[in-house]
PDB file of C-alpha atoms in Angstrom:
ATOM      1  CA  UNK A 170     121.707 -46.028  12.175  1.00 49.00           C
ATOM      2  CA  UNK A 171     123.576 -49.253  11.857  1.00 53.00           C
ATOM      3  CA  UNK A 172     122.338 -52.591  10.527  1.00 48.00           C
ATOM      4  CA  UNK A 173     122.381 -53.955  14.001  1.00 46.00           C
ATOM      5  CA  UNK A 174     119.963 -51.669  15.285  1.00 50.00           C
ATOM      6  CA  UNK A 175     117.668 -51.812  12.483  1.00 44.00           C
ATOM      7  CA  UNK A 176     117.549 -55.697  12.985  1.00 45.00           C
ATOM      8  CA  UNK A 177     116.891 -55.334  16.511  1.00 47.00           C
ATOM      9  CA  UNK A 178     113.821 -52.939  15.976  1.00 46.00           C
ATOM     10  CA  UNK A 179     112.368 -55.112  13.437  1.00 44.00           C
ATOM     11  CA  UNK A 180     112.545 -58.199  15.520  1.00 43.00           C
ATOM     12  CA  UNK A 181     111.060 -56.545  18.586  1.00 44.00           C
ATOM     13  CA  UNK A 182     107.921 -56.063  16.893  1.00 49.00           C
ATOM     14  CA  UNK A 183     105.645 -59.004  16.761  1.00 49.00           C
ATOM     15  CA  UNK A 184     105.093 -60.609  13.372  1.00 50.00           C
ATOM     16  CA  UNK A 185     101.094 -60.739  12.928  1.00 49.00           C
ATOM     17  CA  UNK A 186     101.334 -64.306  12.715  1.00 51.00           C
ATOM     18  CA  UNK A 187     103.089 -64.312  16.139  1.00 59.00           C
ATOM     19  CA  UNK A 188     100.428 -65.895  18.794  1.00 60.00           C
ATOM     20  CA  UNK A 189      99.378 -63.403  21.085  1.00 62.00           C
ATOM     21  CA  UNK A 190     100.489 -63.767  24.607  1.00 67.00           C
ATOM     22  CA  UNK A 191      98.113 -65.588  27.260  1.00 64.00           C
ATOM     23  CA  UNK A 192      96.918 -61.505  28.956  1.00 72.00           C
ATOM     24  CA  UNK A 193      96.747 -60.562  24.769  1.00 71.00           C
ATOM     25  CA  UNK A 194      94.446 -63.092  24.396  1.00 72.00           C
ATOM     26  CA  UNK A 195      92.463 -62.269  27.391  1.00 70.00           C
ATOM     27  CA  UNK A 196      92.377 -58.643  26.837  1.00 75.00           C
ATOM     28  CA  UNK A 197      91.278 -59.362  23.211  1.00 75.00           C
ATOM     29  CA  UNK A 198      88.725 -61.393  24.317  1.00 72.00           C
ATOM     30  CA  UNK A 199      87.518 -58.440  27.175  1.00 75.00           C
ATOM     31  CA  UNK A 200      87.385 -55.794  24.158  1.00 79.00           C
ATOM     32  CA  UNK A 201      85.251 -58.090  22.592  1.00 75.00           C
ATOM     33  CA  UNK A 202      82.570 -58.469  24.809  1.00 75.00           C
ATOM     34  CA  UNK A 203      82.818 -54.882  25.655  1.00 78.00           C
ATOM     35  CA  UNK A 204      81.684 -53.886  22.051  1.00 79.00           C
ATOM     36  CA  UNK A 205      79.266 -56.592  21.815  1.00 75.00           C
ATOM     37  CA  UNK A 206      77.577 -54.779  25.340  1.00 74.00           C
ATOM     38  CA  UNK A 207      78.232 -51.520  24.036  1.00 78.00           C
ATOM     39  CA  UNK A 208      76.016 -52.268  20.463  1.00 76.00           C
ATOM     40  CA  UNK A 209      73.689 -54.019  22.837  1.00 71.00           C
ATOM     41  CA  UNK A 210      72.999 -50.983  24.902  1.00 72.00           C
ATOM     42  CA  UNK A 211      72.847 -48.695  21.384  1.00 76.00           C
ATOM     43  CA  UNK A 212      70.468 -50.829  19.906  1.00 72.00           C
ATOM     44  CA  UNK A 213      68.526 -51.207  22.832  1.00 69.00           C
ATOM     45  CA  UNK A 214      68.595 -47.282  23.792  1.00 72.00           C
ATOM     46  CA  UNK A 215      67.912 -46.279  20.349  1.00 72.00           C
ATOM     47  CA  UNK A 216      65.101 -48.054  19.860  1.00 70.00           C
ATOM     48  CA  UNK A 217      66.186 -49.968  16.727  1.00 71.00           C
ATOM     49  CA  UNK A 218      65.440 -52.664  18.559  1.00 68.00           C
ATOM     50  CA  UNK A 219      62.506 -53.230  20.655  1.00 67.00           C
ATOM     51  CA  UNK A 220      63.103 -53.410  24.065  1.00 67.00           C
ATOM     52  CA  UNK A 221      61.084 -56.526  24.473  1.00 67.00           C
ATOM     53  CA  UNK A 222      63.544 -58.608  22.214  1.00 73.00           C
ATOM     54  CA  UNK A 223      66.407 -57.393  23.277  1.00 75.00           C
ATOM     55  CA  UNK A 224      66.852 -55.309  26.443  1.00 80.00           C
ATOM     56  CA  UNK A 225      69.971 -52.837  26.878  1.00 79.00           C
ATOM     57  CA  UNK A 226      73.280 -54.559  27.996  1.00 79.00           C
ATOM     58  CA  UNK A 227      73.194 -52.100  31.725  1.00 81.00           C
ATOM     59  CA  UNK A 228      69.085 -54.077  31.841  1.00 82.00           C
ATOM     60  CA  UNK A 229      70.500 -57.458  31.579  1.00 85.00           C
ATOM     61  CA  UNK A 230      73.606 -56.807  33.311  1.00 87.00           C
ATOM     62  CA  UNK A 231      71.820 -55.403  36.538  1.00 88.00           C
ATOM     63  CA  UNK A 232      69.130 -58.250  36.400  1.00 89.00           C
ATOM     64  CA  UNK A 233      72.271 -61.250  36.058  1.00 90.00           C
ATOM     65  CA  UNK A 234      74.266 -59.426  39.496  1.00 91.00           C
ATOM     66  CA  UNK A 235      70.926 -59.105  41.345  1.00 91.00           C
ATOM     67  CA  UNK A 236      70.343 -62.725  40.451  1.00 91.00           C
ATOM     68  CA  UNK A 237      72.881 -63.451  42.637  1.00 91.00           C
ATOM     69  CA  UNK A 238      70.792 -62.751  45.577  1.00 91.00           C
ATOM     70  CA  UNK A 239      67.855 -64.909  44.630  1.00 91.00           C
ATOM     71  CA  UNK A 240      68.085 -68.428  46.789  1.00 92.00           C
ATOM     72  CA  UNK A 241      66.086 -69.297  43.962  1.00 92.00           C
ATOM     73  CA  UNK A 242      68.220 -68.917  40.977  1.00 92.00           C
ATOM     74  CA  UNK A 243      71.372 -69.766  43.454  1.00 93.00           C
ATOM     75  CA  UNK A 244      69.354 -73.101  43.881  1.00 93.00           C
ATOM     76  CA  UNK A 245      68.868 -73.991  40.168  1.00 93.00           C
ATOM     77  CA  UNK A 246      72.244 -72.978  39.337  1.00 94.00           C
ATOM     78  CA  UNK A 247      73.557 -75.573  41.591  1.00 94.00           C
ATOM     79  CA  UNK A 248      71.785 -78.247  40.522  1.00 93.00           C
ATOM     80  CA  UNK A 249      73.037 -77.437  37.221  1.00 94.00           C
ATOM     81  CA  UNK A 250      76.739 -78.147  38.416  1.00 94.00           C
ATOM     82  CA  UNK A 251      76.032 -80.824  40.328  1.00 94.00           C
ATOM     83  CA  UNK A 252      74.700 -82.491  37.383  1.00 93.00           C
ATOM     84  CA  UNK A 253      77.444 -81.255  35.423  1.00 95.00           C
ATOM     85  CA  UNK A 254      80.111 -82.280  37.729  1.00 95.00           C
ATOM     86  CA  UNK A 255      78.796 -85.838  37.936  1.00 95.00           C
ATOM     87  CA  UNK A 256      78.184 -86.389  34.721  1.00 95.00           C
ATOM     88  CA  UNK A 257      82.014 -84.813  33.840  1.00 96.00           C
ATOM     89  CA  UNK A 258      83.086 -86.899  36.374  1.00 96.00           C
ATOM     90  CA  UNK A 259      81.847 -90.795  35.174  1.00 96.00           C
ATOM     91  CA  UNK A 260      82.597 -89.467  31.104  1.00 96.00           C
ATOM     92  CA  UNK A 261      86.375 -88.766  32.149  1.00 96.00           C
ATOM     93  CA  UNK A 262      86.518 -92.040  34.001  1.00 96.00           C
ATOM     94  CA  UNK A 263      85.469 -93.961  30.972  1.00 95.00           C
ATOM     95  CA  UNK A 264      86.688 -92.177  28.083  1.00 95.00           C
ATOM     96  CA  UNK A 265      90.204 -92.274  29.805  1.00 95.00           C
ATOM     97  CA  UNK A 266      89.779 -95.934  30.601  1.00 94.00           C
ATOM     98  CA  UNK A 267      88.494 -97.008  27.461  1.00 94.00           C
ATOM     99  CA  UNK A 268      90.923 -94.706  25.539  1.00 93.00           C
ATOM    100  CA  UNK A 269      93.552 -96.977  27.127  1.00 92.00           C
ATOM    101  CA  UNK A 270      92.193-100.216  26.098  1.00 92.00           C
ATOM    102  CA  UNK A 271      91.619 -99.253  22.561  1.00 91.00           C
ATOM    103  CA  UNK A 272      95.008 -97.198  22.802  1.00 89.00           C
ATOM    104  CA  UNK A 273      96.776 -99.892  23.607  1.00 87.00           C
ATOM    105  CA  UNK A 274      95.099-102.944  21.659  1.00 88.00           C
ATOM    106  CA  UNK A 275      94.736-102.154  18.163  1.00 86.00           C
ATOM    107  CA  UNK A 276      93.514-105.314  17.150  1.00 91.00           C
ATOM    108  CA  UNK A 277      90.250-104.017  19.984  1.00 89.00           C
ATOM    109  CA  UNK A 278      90.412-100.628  18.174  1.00 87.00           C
ATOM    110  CA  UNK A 279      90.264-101.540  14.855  1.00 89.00           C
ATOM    111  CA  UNK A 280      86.868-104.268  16.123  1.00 89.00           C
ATOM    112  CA  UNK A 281      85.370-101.338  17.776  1.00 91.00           C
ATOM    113  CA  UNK A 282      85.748 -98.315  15.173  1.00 89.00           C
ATOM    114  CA  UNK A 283      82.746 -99.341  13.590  1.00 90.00           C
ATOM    115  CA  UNK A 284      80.684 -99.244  16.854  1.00 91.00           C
ATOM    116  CA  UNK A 285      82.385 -95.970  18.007  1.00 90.00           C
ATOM    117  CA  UNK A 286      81.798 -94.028  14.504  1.00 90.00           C
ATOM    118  CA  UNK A 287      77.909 -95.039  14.596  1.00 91.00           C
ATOM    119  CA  UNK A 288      77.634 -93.734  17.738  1.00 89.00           C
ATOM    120  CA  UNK A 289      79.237 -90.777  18.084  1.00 88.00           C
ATOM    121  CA  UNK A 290      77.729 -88.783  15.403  1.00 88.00           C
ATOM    122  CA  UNK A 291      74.220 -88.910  17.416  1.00 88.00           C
ATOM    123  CA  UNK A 292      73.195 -85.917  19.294  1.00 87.00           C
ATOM    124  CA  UNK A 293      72.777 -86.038  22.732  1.00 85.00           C
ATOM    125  CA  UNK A 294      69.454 -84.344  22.314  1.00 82.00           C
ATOM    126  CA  UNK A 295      67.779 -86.940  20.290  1.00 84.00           C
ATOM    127  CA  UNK A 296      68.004 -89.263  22.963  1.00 87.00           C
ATOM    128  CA  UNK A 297      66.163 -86.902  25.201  1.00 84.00           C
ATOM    129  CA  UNK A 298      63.031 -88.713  24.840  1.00 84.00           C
ATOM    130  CA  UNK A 299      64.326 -92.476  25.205  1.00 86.00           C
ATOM    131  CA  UNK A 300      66.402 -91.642  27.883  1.00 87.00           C
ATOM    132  CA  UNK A 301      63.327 -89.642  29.568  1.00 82.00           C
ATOM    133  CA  UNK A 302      61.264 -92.685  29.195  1.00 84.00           C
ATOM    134  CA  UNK A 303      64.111 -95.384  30.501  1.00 86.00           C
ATOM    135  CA  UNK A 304      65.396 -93.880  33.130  1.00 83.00           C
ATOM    136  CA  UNK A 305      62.483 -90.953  34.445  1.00 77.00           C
ATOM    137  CA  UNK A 306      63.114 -87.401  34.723  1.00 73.00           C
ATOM    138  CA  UNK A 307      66.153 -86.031  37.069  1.00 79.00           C
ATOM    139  CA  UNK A 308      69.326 -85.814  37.418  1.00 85.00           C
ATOM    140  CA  UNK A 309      70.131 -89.480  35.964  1.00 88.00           C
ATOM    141  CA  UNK A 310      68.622 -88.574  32.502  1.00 88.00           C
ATOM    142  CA  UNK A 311      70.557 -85.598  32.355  1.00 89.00           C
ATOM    143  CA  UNK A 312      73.844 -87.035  33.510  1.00 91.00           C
ATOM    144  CA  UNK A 313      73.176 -89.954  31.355  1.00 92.00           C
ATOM    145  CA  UNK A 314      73.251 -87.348  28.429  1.00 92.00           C
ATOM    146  CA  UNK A 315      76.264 -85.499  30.000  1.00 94.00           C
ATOM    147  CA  UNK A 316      78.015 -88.550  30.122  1.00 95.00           C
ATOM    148  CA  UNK A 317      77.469 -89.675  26.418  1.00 94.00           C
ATOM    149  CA  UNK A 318      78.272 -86.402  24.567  1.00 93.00           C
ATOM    150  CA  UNK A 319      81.140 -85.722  27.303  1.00 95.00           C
ATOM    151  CA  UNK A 320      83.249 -89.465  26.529  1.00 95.00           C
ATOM    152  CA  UNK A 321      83.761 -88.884  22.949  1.00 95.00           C
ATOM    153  CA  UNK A 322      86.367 -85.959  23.370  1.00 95.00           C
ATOM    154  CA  UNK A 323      88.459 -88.160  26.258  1.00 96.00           C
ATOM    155  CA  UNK A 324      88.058 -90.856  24.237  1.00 95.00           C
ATOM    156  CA  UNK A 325      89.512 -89.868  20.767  1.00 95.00           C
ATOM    157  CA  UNK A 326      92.190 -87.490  22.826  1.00 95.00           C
ATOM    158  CA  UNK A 327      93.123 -90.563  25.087  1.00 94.00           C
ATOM    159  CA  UNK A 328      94.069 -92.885  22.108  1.00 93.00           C
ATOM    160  CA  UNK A 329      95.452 -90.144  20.233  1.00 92.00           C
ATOM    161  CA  UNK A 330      97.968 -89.701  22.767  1.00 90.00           C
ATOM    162  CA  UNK A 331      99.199 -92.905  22.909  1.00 90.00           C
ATOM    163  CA  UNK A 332      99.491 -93.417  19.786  1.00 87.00           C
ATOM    164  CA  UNK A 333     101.929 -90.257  20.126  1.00 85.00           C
ATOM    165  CA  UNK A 334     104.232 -91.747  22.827  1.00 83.00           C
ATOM    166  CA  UNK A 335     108.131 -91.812  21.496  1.00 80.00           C
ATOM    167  CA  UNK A 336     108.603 -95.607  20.823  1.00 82.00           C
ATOM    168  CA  UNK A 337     111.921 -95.381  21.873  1.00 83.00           C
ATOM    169  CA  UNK A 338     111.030 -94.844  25.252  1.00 81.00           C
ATOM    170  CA  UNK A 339     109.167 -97.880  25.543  1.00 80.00           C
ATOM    171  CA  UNK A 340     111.193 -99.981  23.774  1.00 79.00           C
ATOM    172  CA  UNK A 341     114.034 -99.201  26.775  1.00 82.00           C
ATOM    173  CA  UNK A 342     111.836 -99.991  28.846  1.00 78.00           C
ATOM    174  CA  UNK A 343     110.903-103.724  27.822  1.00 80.00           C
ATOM    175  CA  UNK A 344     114.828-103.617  26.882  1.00 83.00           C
ATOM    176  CA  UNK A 345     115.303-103.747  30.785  1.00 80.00           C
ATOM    177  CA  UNK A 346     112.136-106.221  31.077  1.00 81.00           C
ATOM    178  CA  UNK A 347     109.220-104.234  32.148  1.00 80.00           C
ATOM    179  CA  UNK A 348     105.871-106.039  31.310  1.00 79.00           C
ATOM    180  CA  UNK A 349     103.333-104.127  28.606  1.00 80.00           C
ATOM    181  CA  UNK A 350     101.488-103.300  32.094  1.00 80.00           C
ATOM    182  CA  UNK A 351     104.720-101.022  33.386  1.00 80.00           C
ATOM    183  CA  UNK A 352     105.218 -99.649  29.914  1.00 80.00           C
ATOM    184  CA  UNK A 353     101.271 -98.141  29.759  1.00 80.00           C
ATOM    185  CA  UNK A 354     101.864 -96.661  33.230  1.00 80.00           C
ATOM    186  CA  UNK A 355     105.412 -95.281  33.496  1.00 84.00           C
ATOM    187  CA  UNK A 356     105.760 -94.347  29.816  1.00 84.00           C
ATOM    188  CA  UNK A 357     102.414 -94.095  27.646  1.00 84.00           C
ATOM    189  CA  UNK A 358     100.009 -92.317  30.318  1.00 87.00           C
ATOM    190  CA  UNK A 359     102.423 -89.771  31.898  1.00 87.00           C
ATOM    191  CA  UNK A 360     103.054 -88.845  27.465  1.00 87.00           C
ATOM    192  CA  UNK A 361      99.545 -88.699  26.918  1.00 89.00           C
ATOM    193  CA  UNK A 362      98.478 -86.833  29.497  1.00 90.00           C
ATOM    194  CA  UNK A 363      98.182 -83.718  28.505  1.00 91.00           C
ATOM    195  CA  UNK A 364      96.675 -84.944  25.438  1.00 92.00           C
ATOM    196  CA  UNK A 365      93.826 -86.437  27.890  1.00 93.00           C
ATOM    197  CA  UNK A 366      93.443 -82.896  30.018  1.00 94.00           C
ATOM    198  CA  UNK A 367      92.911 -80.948  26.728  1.00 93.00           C
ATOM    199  CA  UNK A 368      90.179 -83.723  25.790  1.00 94.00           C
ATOM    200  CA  UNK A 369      88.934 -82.939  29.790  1.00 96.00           C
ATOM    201  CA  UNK A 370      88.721 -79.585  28.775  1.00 95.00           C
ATOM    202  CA  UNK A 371      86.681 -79.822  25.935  1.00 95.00           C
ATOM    203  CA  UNK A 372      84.703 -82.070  27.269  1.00 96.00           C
ATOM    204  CA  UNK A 373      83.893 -79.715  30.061  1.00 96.00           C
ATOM    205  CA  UNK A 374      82.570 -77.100  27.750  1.00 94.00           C
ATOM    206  CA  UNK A 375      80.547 -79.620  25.922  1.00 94.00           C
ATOM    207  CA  UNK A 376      78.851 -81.237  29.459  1.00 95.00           C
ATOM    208  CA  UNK A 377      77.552 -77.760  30.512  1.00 95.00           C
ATOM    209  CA  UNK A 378      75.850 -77.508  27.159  1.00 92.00           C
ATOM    210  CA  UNK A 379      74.153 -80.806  27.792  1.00 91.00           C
ATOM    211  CA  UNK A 380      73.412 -79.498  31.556  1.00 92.00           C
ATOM    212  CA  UNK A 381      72.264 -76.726  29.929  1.00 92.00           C
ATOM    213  CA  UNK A 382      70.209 -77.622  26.939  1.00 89.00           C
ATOM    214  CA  UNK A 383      68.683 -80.790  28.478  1.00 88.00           C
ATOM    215  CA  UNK A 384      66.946 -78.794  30.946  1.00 88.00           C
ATOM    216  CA  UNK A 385      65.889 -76.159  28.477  1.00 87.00           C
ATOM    217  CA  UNK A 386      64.373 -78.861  26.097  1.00 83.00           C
ATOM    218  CA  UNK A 387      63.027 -81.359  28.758  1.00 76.00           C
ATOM    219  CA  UNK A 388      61.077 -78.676  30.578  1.00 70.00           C
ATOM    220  CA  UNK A 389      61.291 -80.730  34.145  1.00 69.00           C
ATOM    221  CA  UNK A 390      62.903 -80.807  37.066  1.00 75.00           C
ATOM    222  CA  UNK A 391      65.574 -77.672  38.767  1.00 85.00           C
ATOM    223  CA  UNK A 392      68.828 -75.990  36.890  1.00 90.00           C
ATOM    224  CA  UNK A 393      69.850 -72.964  35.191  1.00 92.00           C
ATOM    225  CA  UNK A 394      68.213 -74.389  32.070  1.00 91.00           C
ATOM    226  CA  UNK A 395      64.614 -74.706  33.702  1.00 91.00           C
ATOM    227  CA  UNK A 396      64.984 -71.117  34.901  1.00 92.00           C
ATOM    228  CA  UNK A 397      66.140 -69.428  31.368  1.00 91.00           C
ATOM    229  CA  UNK A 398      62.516 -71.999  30.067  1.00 90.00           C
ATOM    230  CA  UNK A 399      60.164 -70.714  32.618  1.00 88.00           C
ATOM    231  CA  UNK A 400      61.413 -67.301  32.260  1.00 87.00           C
ATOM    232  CA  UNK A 401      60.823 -67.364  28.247  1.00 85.00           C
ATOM    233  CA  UNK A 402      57.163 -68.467  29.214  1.00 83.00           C
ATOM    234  CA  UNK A 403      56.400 -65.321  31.215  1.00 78.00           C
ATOM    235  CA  UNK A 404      56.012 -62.004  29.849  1.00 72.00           C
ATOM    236  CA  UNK A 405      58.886 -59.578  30.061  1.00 74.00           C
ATOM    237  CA  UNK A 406      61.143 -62.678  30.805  1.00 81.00           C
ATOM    238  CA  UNK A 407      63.668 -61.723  28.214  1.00 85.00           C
ATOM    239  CA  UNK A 408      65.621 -59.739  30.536  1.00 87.00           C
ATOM    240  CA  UNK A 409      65.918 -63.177  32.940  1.00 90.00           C
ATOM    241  CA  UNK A 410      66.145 -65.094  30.148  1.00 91.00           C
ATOM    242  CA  UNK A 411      69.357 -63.333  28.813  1.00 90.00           C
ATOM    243  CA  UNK A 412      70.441 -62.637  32.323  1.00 91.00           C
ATOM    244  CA  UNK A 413      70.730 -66.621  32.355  1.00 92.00           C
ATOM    245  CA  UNK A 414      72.561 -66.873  29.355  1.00 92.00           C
ATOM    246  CA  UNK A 415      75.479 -64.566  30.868  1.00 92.00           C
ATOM    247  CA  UNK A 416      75.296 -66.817  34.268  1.00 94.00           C
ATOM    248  CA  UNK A 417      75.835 -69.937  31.908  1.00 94.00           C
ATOM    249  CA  UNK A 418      78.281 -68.340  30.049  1.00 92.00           C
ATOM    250  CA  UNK A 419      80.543 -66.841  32.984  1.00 93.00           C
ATOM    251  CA  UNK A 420      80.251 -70.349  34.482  1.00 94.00           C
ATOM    252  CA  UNK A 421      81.815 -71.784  31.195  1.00 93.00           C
ATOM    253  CA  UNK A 422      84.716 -69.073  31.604  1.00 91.00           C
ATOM    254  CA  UNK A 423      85.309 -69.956  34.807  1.00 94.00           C
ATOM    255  CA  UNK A 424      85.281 -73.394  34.284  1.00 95.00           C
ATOM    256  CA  UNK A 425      87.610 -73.086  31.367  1.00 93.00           C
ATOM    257  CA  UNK A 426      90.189 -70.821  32.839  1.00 91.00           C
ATOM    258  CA  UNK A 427      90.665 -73.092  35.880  1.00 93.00           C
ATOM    259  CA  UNK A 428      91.440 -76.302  33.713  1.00 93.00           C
ATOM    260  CA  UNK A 429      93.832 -74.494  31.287  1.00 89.00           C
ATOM    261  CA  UNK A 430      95.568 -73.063  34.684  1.00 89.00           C
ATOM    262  CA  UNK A 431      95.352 -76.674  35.800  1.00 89.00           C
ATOM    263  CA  UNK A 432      97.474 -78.113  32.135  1.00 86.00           C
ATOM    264  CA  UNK A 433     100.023 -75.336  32.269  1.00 85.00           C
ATOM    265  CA  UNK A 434     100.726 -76.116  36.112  1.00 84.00           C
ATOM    266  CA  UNK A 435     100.557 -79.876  35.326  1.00 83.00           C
ATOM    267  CA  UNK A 436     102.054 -79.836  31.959  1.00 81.00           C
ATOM    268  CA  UNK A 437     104.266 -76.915  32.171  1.00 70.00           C
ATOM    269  CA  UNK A 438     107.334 -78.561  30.292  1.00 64.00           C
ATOM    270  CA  UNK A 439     104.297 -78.077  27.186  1.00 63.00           C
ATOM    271  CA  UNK A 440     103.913 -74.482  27.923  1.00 58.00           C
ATOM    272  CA  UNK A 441     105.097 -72.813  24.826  1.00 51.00           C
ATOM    273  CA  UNK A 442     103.290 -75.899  22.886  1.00 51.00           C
ATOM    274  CA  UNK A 443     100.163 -74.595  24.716  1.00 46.00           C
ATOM    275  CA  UNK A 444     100.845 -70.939  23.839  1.00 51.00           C
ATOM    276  CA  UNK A 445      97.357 -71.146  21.185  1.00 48.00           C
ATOM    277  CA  UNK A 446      93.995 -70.392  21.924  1.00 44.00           C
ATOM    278  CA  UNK A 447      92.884 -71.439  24.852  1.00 44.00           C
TER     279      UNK A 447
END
């Protein structure tokens, strides 16, 4: 055996520092929710567990497909992404437009740190109750809520990226006489843009746990979160209340999946840059 081919064997195995591929990842991620349903089912079939507290993984399974056929459920579910969306939709619009003033004005920045780090630290579901009483119960208290714990990760990612855009480039471009205007469209948001769809991303995940949660606590009104509530009220409801659980979850998959499909289409010169957990 020569040198050569010992080489070559040792660099076709992966170093176990090496980030695992984007199907790695997936498949890593499918064995682990397979064993978490497997110790489910044990536990539950066994009887370690009383079947009350925690019904077997086939129980909650079956309950969470049949769900599917309950106009219902279907009904609560979409208010829950219609609140979701909307609320998404105005926190993106003004984190990304704020971003860009304080991004680009850092005397503005530095006046408004203050304001922005008293703020942000406040849970969403503190302001339940004000919120409640301001604005009634609906969909406008909960996409009022959506909206302020939503902003903060377009925010921060929006000025972050521009404060990451190669000087250079915009330096040529005043060289040939394009206004600070020009510059912020042609050079700084095209840079930070994928620094503004991973803070879209985030913020995604962290809207449907507002949808979510702000239905569970406020105990009014249509959504998933009202249905996983009502069914913790009832007796035997733990089945529908964990069969709601996996319906919020999948949704946050799905959800997920589509906007990191969305960056590496967009953003694909950022690919191997992207190749971490998702």
């Amino acid at each position: 055996m020569t040198g050569a081919d010992v080489t070559g064997r040792r660099s076709s195995r992966r170093s176990p520092s090496e980030p695992l591929s984007r199907t790695g990842r997936w498949l890593r991620g499918a064995a682990g929710l397979a064993v978490l349903a497997a110790a489910s089912e044990a536990l539950g079939r066994a009887g370690i567990v009383h079947r009350d507290f925690l019904p077997p993984a086939s129980v909650v399974l079956s309950r969470a497909v049949g769900l599917a056929e309950d106009p219902e459920f279907l009904s609560n579910l979409w208010s829950t992404i219609k609140a979701w969306a909307i609320g998404l939709a105005i926190a993106v619009g003004a984190g990304v437009s704020l971003g860009l003033v304080l991004g680009s004005v850092p005397v503005l920045n530095t006046a408004a740190r203050a304001i922005i780090e008293f703020l942000r630290p406040i849970p969403s579901v503190a302001l339940i109750p004000l919120v409640s009483l301001i604005l009634g119960s609906g969909l406008r208290t909960e996409a009022t809520l959506i909206v302020y714990a939503a902003a903060w990760p377009v925010l921060f990612n929006t000025i972050y990226g521009l404060q990451d855009v190669d000087p250079v480039a915009k330096d040529t471009l005043r060289a040939f006489g394009f206004g600070r205007l020009s510059v912020l469209l042609w050079v700084s948001v095209p840079s930070a843009a994928p620094f503004i769809a991973t803070g879209v991303r985030l913020a995604a995940g962290i809207a449907l746990i507002l949808a979510v949660g702000t239905e569970i606590l406020s105990g009014f009104g249509q959504g998933l979160g009202i249905f996983i509530a009502q069914a913790q009220q009832s007796v035997d409801g733990t089945a529908d209340v964990l069969a709601g659980t996996v319906w919020a979850g999948a949704l946050g998959l799905v959800i997920n999946a589509v906007l990191v499909l969305g960056e590496w289409r967009l953003f694909h010169w950022r690919r191997a840059e992207a190749d971490g957990p998702l």
